Structures are given as structure tokens and as C-alpha cells.
Amino acid sequence: MDHEIRRFEQIDSTNALLKKLAGEADNGLTLWADSQTAGRGRLDRKWVSAAGEGAWFSVLVKDERLSRDNAAGLVFVCALAAAGALRQLTGRTDIGIKWPNDIVLNGKKLAGILCECGLEGEKPVWCVCGVGINLTQERFDDSLPWAGSVKSETGIACAPRDVIEAFLAAFDRETERLLSQGTAPILKDIAGLSATLGKTVRAGDITGTAAGFLPDGSLRIQTAEGETVVHAGDVSVRGLYGYV
Ligand code: ADP
């Protein structure tokens, strides 16, 4: 995938602008902002994106092979690519993925991911993959007790450009694998890096053990009453005693 990278000093949200451009733009277009004034997480939550302290960017996927099934896997492609890039740049092999969309280390959230698709009928015609990676913050607002940065958790200060380049190389490989082979191989790799599977988790009023994934990326939770399935995008999953 070719990536034209457009950099902005400040923007409301890289996802919001890329969604506006998606119809006309080419596959791979990447918007990168030094700061976002209205960064977003799932369920319309705010994503704090301080100036110069992280890699805040969004990548456009426009490919004939996109389908409802494989588009749901893009969040996992981003998680694999972000975890892989940070492992490569820091040498830390304990960087993990908290289902479905967070990168974690030492129980702290280093990064979040938000993928949004435009549909024609049932078929996704483009998807915007937004990624926010905390790089150099030393501390966060009291309202974000689980947030951490690559610097605060590893002592290593990565440059946003290096992180984005490493991410895009992995993202291209994993997107090709997703579009040609579907979600199964991606989910297998996610399971290997998962900070969620095997843990006792809470999702809304459900408490149980995170047992595995369904092919669409949903999480199976084993409870005292039996098995329940939660869908990515619907709920926040928390560890019983902390964030992970
Ligand atoms: P969830 O943790 O439920 O998966 P999202 O992925 O939707 O949530 O991310 C949004 C949430 O992440 C916000 O509600 C806030 O608690 C937290 N958050 C916002 N900005 C940051 C940041 N820079 N680093 C870590 N966590 C953040």
C-alpha cells in the first residue's frame, strides 16, 4: 500500500477529517496530527491527544475486497501493528493487547484504536483506522488513572515518525493477510499477545473469565451461569482488580 502522509500541527480529529476525504482519496492516505482538539475513542468518548506527546494518526483503507466480515478485523490488524511496532522500537516483549482495541504495558493503556467504515448498502467501501499512541507524557490527568506512555513505562522516548513508519509497515502486511485470508489468522496472533484471555473480566454487569474469540472478533466470557459473548464496540471490558 502506498502511503501519502499529510501532517498537521493541530486538527480536531484525524478520523473526522479522513472520513470527510475518504470518498475521493486514495487507499493508504495517512493523516498525522501533532495535536488533536477533539480526539475520540469508542462510544464517543474523548481521546486526550496532547501536543507533541504522542503519535496521533489515521490511515485510509479502500479496497475492493473489503466486506462486513473482514472490516470487523481491521481493529485487530491495528492492534497487532501497534503492538508489533512498539515491541520492535522498545525491545519490550511484554507489550500486550487488551481486547479489543488497547495496547497495554504494566497494566497501563499506551494506545487506543478506533476504526470507522463507510457503507454502500451492506458493503464497506472505505474504512478509517485511527490510532493514538502515548509516547512521552510523564503524567496524565487524574481522570485517566490507567493511562501510560511508552516513556513512562519503558524509559524510552520514541519519535512519532519512527512509530508511524514501523506501524505502517506492519499494518500493510497484516491488512493484506486480513483481506486475503480473513480474520482467523489475525485473531490467532492476537490471542498470542492478549492481555485479556484467561483473566477475570467485567463487561457491563457480566463478570467471568475471558475464554476466547469468535471468528467475528467477539469475546467469549465464561460465567458461573454459562458462556456469554460480548461484541467489540459494545462494551468496555475491565479487569476485576484494575484496568487489565
Ligand atoms: P475503552 O477503554 O473502554 O476501550 P476507548 O477505547 O473508547 O475506551 O477509549 C476512550 C477512553 O480512553 C476514554 O474514555 C478515557 O478513559 C481513555 N483515554 C482518553 N485519552 C487517553 C489517552 N491519551 N491515553 C490513555 N487513555 C485515554
Short mmCIF file of C-alpha atoms and ligand atoms in Angstrom, two decimals:
data_model
loop_
_atom_site.label_atom_id
_atom_site.label_comp_id
_atom_site.label_asym_id
_atom_site.label_seq_id
_atom_site.Cartn_x
_atom_site.Cartn_y
_atom_site.Cartn_z
CA MET A 1 0.00 0.00 0.00
CA ASP A 2 1.36 3.47 -0.84
CA HIS A 3 1.02 5.93 1.99
CA GLU A 4 0.82 9.61 1.27
CA ILE A 5 1.38 11.11 4.73
CA ARG A 6 -0.15 14.55 5.45
CA ARG A 7 0.97 16.18 8.66
CA PHE A 8 -0.97 18.82 10.60
CA GLU A 9 0.12 20.92 13.52
CA GLN A 10 -3.36 20.84 15.02
CA ILE A 11 -6.63 19.31 13.90
CA ASP A 12 -9.95 18.45 15.55
CA SER A 13 -9.63 14.71 14.87
CA THR A 14 -7.64 12.81 12.23
CA ASN A 15 -10.51 10.29 11.93
CA ALA A 16 -13.08 13.06 11.42
CA LEU A 17 -11.09 14.70 8.59
CA LEU A 18 -10.15 11.42 6.92
CA LYS A 19 -13.82 10.37 6.89
CA LYS A 20 -14.62 13.59 5.03
CA LEU A 21 -11.83 12.94 2.50
CA ALA A 22 -12.41 9.17 2.18
CA GLY A 23 -14.72 9.23 -0.86
CA GLU A 24 -12.17 10.96 -3.11
CA ALA A 25 -8.86 9.95 -1.52
CA ASP A 26 -6.58 7.05 -2.43
CA ASN A 27 -6.07 3.86 -0.45
CA GLY A 28 -3.35 4.36 2.17
CA LEU A 29 -3.74 8.12 2.72
CA THR A 30 -2.47 8.82 6.25
CA LEU A 31 -3.27 11.93 8.31
CA TRP A 32 -0.91 12.70 11.18
CA ALA A 33 -1.50 15.46 13.73
CA ASP A 34 0.87 16.88 16.34
CA SER A 35 -2.21 17.55 18.45
CA GLN A 36 -5.96 16.90 18.25
CA THR A 37 -8.53 19.14 19.89
CA ALA A 38 -11.37 16.59 19.66
CA GLY A 39 -9.74 13.15 19.51
CA ARG A 40 -12.29 10.40 20.06
CA GLY A 41 -12.43 6.85 21.43
CA ARG A 42 -15.20 4.32 21.04
CA LEU A 43 -18.77 5.17 22.08
CA ASP A 44 -17.97 8.88 21.52
CA ARG A 45 -15.54 9.03 24.38
CA LYS A 46 -12.81 11.64 24.37
CA TRP A 47 -9.23 10.72 23.45
CA VAL A 48 -6.67 13.06 25.02
CA SER A 49 -4.02 13.91 22.39
CA ALA A 50 -1.56 16.40 23.85
CA ALA A 51 0.70 18.43 21.57
CA GLY A 52 3.88 16.64 20.57
CA GLU A 53 3.46 13.88 23.16
CA GLY A 54 2.13 11.07 21.03
CA ALA A 55 1.56 9.62 17.59
CA TRP A 56 -1.97 10.64 16.59
CA PHE A 57 -2.83 9.41 13.10
CA SER A 58 -5.43 7.75 10.85
CA VAL A 59 -4.98 5.51 7.81
CA LEU A 60 -7.46 5.02 4.96
CA VAL A 61 -8.24 1.51 3.65
CA LYS A 62 -10.07 1.45 0.34
CA ASP A 63 -10.03 -1.98 -1.24
CA GLU A 64 -12.49 -3.95 -3.37
CA ARG A 65 -12.00 -6.93 -1.07
CA LEU A 66 -13.45 -5.15 2.00
CA SER A 67 -16.51 -6.95 3.36
CA ARG A 68 -18.59 -6.75 6.51
CA ASP A 69 -16.72 -9.75 7.89
CA ASN A 70 -13.16 -8.65 7.24
CA ALA A 71 -13.77 -4.96 8.05
CA ALA A 72 -14.53 -6.03 11.62
CA GLY A 73 -10.97 -7.38 11.71
CA LEU A 74 -9.29 -4.04 10.99
CA VAL A 75 -9.28 -3.08 14.65
CA PHE A 76 -7.26 -6.25 15.31
CA VAL A 77 -4.93 -5.50 12.40
CA CYS A 78 -4.23 -2.11 14.01
CA ALA A 79 -3.73 -3.68 17.43
CA LEU A 80 -1.21 -6.18 16.02
CA ALA A 81 0.59 -3.46 14.07
CA ALA A 82 0.74 -1.07 17.04
CA ALA A 83 1.90 -3.74 19.48
CA GLY A 84 4.44 -5.01 16.91
CA ALA A 85 5.80 -1.52 16.21
CA LEU A 86 6.20 -0.71 19.91
CA ARG A 87 7.80 -4.10 20.64
CA GLN A 88 10.25 -3.52 17.80
CA LEU A 89 11.17 0.03 18.89
CA THR A 90 11.46 -0.67 22.62
CA GLY A 91 12.54 -4.31 22.69
CA ARG A 92 9.77 -4.95 25.24
CA THR A 93 8.10 -8.30 24.60
CA ASP A 94 5.56 -7.81 27.40
CA ILE A 95 3.61 -5.17 25.46
CA GLY A 96 0.17 -6.74 25.04
CA ILE A 97 -3.29 -6.22 23.58
CA LYS A 98 -6.31 -5.66 25.77
CA TRP A 99 -9.38 -6.78 23.84
CA PRO A 100 -10.42 -5.32 21.56
CA ASN A 101 -8.57 -2.08 20.96
CA ASP A 102 -6.00 -1.11 23.55
CA ILE A 103 -2.25 -1.62 23.77
CA VAL A 104 -1.11 -2.18 27.33
CA LEU A 105 2.08 -2.46 29.36
CA ASN A 106 2.40 -2.79 33.15
CA GLY A 107 -1.41 -2.60 33.35
CA LYS A 108 -1.35 0.84 31.68
CA LYS A 109 -3.04 1.85 28.45
CA LEU A 110 -0.40 3.05 25.98
CA ALA A 111 -2.61 3.30 22.91
CA GLY A 112 -6.17 3.21 21.66
CA ILE A 113 -7.68 2.40 18.26
CA LEU A 114 -10.89 3.48 16.56
CA CYS A 115 -11.90 2.07 13.14
CA GLU A 116 -14.89 3.52 11.31
CA CYS A 117 -16.24 2.41 7.92
CA GLY A 118 -18.41 3.99 5.24
CA LEU A 119 -21.00 1.58 3.78
CA GLU A 120 -22.77 1.31 0.45
CA GLY A 121 -25.71 -0.86 1.37
CA GLU A 122 -24.09 -3.59 3.43
CA LYS A 123 -20.64 -3.31 1.86
CA PRO A 124 -17.88 -1.20 3.40
CA VAL A 125 -16.33 0.96 0.66
CA TRP A 126 -13.73 2.57 2.90
CA CYS A 127 -12.51 2.25 6.46
CA VAL A 128 -10.66 4.82 8.50
CA CYS A 129 -8.27 3.34 11.08
CA GLY A 130 -7.43 5.82 13.82
CA VAL A 131 -4.59 5.17 16.22
CA GLY A 132 -3.42 7.18 19.23
CA ILE A 133 -0.15 6.14 20.88
CA ASN A 134 1.05 7.89 24.04
CA LEU A 135 4.79 8.41 23.64
CA THR A 136 6.41 10.87 26.03
CA GLN A 137 3.87 12.01 28.66
CA GLU A 138 5.30 11.88 32.17
CA ARG A 139 1.91 12.17 33.82
CA PHE A 140 -1.76 12.20 32.89
CA ASP A 141 -4.83 13.95 34.20
CA ASP A 142 -6.32 12.39 37.37
CA SER A 143 -9.33 11.39 35.26
CA LEU A 144 -7.09 8.90 33.37
CA PRO A 145 -5.74 6.63 36.11
CA TRP A 146 -4.94 3.78 33.67
CA ALA A 147 -3.11 5.84 31.05
CA GLY A 148 0.62 5.38 30.49
CA SER A 149 3.11 6.38 27.83
CA VAL A 150 5.90 4.45 26.16
CA LYS A 151 8.35 6.74 28.01
CA SER A 152 6.70 6.42 31.42
CA GLU A 153 6.54 2.61 31.17
CA THR A 154 9.84 1.80 29.40
CA GLY A 155 12.03 4.90 29.82
CA ILE A 156 12.38 5.06 26.02
CA ALA A 157 11.36 8.21 24.13
CA CYS A 158 10.26 7.20 20.62
CA ALA A 159 9.80 9.78 17.85
CA PRO A 160 6.28 9.86 16.37
CA ARG A 161 7.63 9.47 12.82
CA ASP A 162 9.53 6.27 13.71
CA VAL A 163 6.45 4.83 15.39
CA ILE A 164 4.20 5.68 12.44
CA GLU A 165 6.65 4.19 9.93
CA ALA A 166 7.02 0.96 11.91
CA PHE A 167 3.24 0.84 12.34
CA LEU A 168 2.53 1.32 8.63
CA ALA A 169 4.96 -1.43 7.57
CA ALA A 170 3.23 -3.91 9.89
CA PHE A 171 -0.22 -2.55 9.04
CA ASP A 172 0.33 -3.18 5.31
CA ARG A 173 1.38 -6.79 5.93
CA GLU A 174 -1.49 -7.51 8.30
CA THR A 175 -4.12 -5.79 6.14
CA GLU A 176 -3.06 -7.88 3.15
CA ARG A 177 -3.31 -11.01 5.29
CA LEU A 178 -6.77 -9.97 6.53
CA LEU A 179 -8.11 -9.20 3.04
CA SER A 180 -6.74 -12.41 1.53
CA GLN A 181 -7.27 -14.85 4.41
CA GLY A 182 -9.98 -13.37 6.66
CA THR A 183 -9.92 -12.81 10.41
CA ALA A 184 -8.82 -16.27 11.65
CA PRO A 185 -5.01 -15.93 11.35
CA ILE A 186 -5.11 -12.39 12.77
CA LEU A 187 -7.18 -13.49 15.78
CA LYS A 188 -4.77 -16.36 16.39
CA ASP A 189 -1.89 -13.87 16.64
CA ILE A 190 -3.99 -11.54 18.79
CA ALA A 191 -4.61 -14.43 21.19
CA GLY A 192 -0.84 -14.88 21.49
CA LEU A 193 -0.38 -11.24 22.56
CA SER A 194 -3.60 -10.95 24.53
CA ALA A 195 -3.58 -9.35 27.97
CA THR A 196 -7.27 -10.31 28.29
CA LEU A 197 -7.61 -14.07 27.65
CA GLY A 198 -7.61 -16.15 30.81
CA LYS A 199 -8.24 -13.11 33.01
CA THR A 200 -11.29 -12.43 35.15
CA VAL A 201 -13.02 -9.51 33.48
CA ARG A 202 -16.08 -7.35 33.87
CA ALA A 203 -18.13 -6.21 30.87
CA GLY A 204 -21.13 -4.18 31.99
CA ASP A 205 -22.84 -6.37 34.60
CA ILE A 206 -21.19 -9.59 33.36
CA THR A 207 -18.25 -10.99 35.31
CA GLY A 208 -16.35 -14.07 34.19
CA THR A 209 -13.22 -15.48 32.60
CA ALA A 210 -12.22 -14.26 29.13
CA ALA A 211 -12.24 -17.60 27.29
CA GLY A 212 -11.56 -16.91 23.60
CA PHE A 213 -12.69 -15.17 20.43
CA LEU A 214 -15.40 -15.93 17.87
CA PRO A 215 -14.49 -15.53 14.17
CA ASP A 216 -16.00 -12.01 14.12
CA GLY A 217 -13.69 -10.98 16.97
CA SER A 218 -16.31 -11.10 19.72
CA LEU A 219 -15.08 -12.10 23.17
CA ARG A 220 -16.40 -15.28 24.85
CA ILE A 221 -16.79 -14.85 28.60
CA GLN A 222 -17.28 -17.90 30.80
CA THR A 223 -19.53 -17.02 33.75
CA ALA A 224 -20.94 -19.07 36.64
CA GLU A 225 -24.19 -19.34 34.64
CA GLY A 226 -22.60 -20.33 31.31
CA GLU A 227 -20.97 -18.63 28.36
CA THR A 228 -21.79 -15.09 27.20
CA VAL A 229 -20.50 -13.28 24.13
CA VAL A 230 -19.65 -9.58 24.03
CA HIS A 231 -19.09 -7.68 20.79
CA ALA A 232 -16.23 -5.29 20.14
CA GLY A 233 -17.67 -1.79 20.12
CA ASP A 234 -20.50 -2.50 22.55
CA VAL A 235 -18.87 -2.51 25.94
CA SER A 236 -15.78 -1.69 27.91
CA VAL A 237 -14.03 -4.68 29.41
CA ARG A 238 -12.11 -4.18 32.63
CA GLY A 239 -10.02 -6.45 34.80
CA LEU A 240 -11.63 -7.22 38.13
CA TYR A 241 -8.83 -5.54 40.10
CA GLY A 242 -7.52 -2.99 37.62
CA TYR A 243 -7.64 -1.86 34.05
CA VAL A 244 -6.37 -5.12 32.51
P1 ADP B 1 -12.13 1.59 26.44
O1 ADP B 1 -11.05 1.76 27.46
O2 ADP B 1 -13.43 1.37 27.05
O3 ADP B 1 -11.77 0.59 25.39
P2 ADP B 1 -11.89 3.60 24.33
O4 ADP B 1 -11.00 2.68 23.58
O5 ADP B 1 -13.13 4.02 23.72
O6 ADP B 1 -12.24 3.02 25.76
O7 ADP B 1 -11.01 4.88 24.68
C1 ADP B 1 -11.57 6.03 25.28
C2 ADP B 1 -11.20 6.09 26.75
O8 ADP B 1 -9.78 6.06 26.90
C3 ADP B 1 -11.62 7.39 27.39
O9 ADP B 1 -12.92 7.29 27.92
C4 ADP B 1 -10.59 7.61 28.52
O10 ADP B 1 -10.94 6.90 29.67
C5 ADP B 1 -9.36 6.93 27.96
N1 ADP B 1 -8.37 7.87 27.38
C6 ADP B 1 -8.55 9.04 26.75
N2 ADP B 1 -7.40 9.56 26.30
C7 ADP B 1 -6.43 8.69 26.65
C8 ADP B 1 -5.01 8.66 26.48
N3 ADP B 1 -4.33 9.60 25.81
N4 ADP B 1 -4.36 7.58 26.98
C9 ADP B 1 -4.99 6.59 27.63
N5 ADP B 1 -6.32 6.57 27.84
C10 ADP B 1 -7.04 7.61 27.36
#
